[in-house]
């Protein structure tokens, strides 16, 4: 399990990718790491930053936010 960034004080895990295209395995790679993380570390927020996608992915541990870079920067 590997995530791009983890901020322990905030319980924030971040993956970064251009897009979550299902065709090249990117979706599975980026999402699976965030799905496994709560079993190893306390994680309050899981986030995937993309170029222009905006979505929410639900799993047994809550939600994974998918945000475009511009929206994440102004938040």
Coordinates of C-alpha atoms in Angstrom, one line a residue:
X1 CA 0.0 0.0 0.0
X2 CA 1.4 3.3 -1.0
X3 CA -0.1 6.8 -1.0
X4 CA 1.4 9.9 -2.5
X5 CA 1.1 12.1 0.6
X6 CA 0.0 11.5 4.2
X7 CA -0.4 14.3 6.8
X8 CA -0.5 12.4 10.1
X9 CA -1.6 15.4 12.2
X10 CA -4.7 15.8 10.1
X11 CA -5.3 12.2 9.2
X12 CA -5.2 13.2 5.5
X13 CA -4.2 10.9 2.7
X14 CA -3.8 12.2 -0.8
X15 CA -3.3 10.5 -4.2
X16 CA -2.5 12.6 -7.2
X17 CA -3.2 11.6 -10.9
X18 CA -4.1 13.3 -14.1
X19 CA -7.3 11.3 -14.5
X20 CA -9.0 8.2 -13.2
X21 CA -9.4 6.5 -16.5
X22 CA -10.6 2.9 -16.1
X23 CA -8.7 1.8 -19.2
X24 CA -5.1 1.8 -18.0
X25 CA -5.4 0.5 -14.4
X26 CA -5.1 4.0 -12.9
X27 CA -8.4 3.9 -11.2
X28 CA -7.7 0.6 -9.4
X29 CA -4.1 1.6 -8.5
X30 CA -5.1 5.0 -7.0
X31 CA -8.3 3.9 -5.3
X32 CA -7.1 0.6 -3.9
X33 CA -4.3 2.3 -1.9
X34 CA -6.8 4.6 -0.3
X35 CA -9.3 1.8 0.4
X36 CA -6.6 -0.2 2.3
X37 CA -5.2 2.8 4.3
X38 CA -7.7 3.0 7.2
X39 CA -6.8 -0.6 8.2
X40 CA -3.2 0.5 8.8
X41 CA -3.5 4.2 9.9
X42 CA -6.1 6.5 11.4
X43 CA -7.4 8.3 8.4
X44 CA -10.0 11.0 8.6
X45 CA -10.0 12.2 5.0
X46 CA -9.0 10.5 1.8
X47 CA -8.6 12.5 -1.3
X48 CA -7.6 12.0 -5.0
X49 CA -6.6 15.2 -6.8
X50 CA -7.0 15.1 -10.6
X51 CA -6.9 17.5 -13.5
X52 CA -10.6 17.9 -13.9
X53 CA -12.6 15.2 -12.3
X54 CA -15.1 15.7 -9.4
X55 CA -16.7 12.7 -7.7
X56 CA -17.2 10.8 -4.5
X57 CA -16.3 7.1 -4.1
X58 CA -18.0 5.2 -1.3
X59 CA -16.5 2.2 0.5
X60 CA -16.8 0.5 3.9
X61 CA -14.7 3.2 5.5
X62 CA -16.7 6.2 4.3
X63 CA -15.9 8.3 1.3
X64 CA -13.0 9.1 -1.0
X65 CA -13.2 12.6 -2.5
X66 CA -12.1 13.1 -6.1
X67 CA -11.4 16.8 -6.7
X68 CA -10.0 18.7 -9.6
X69 CA -6.8 20.6 -8.8
X70 CA -8.3 24.0 -9.1
X71 CA -11.0 23.3 -6.6
X72 CA -8.6 21.8 -4.1
X73 CA -6.3 24.9 -4.3
X74 CA -9.1 27.4 -3.6
X75 CA -10.6 25.4 -0.8

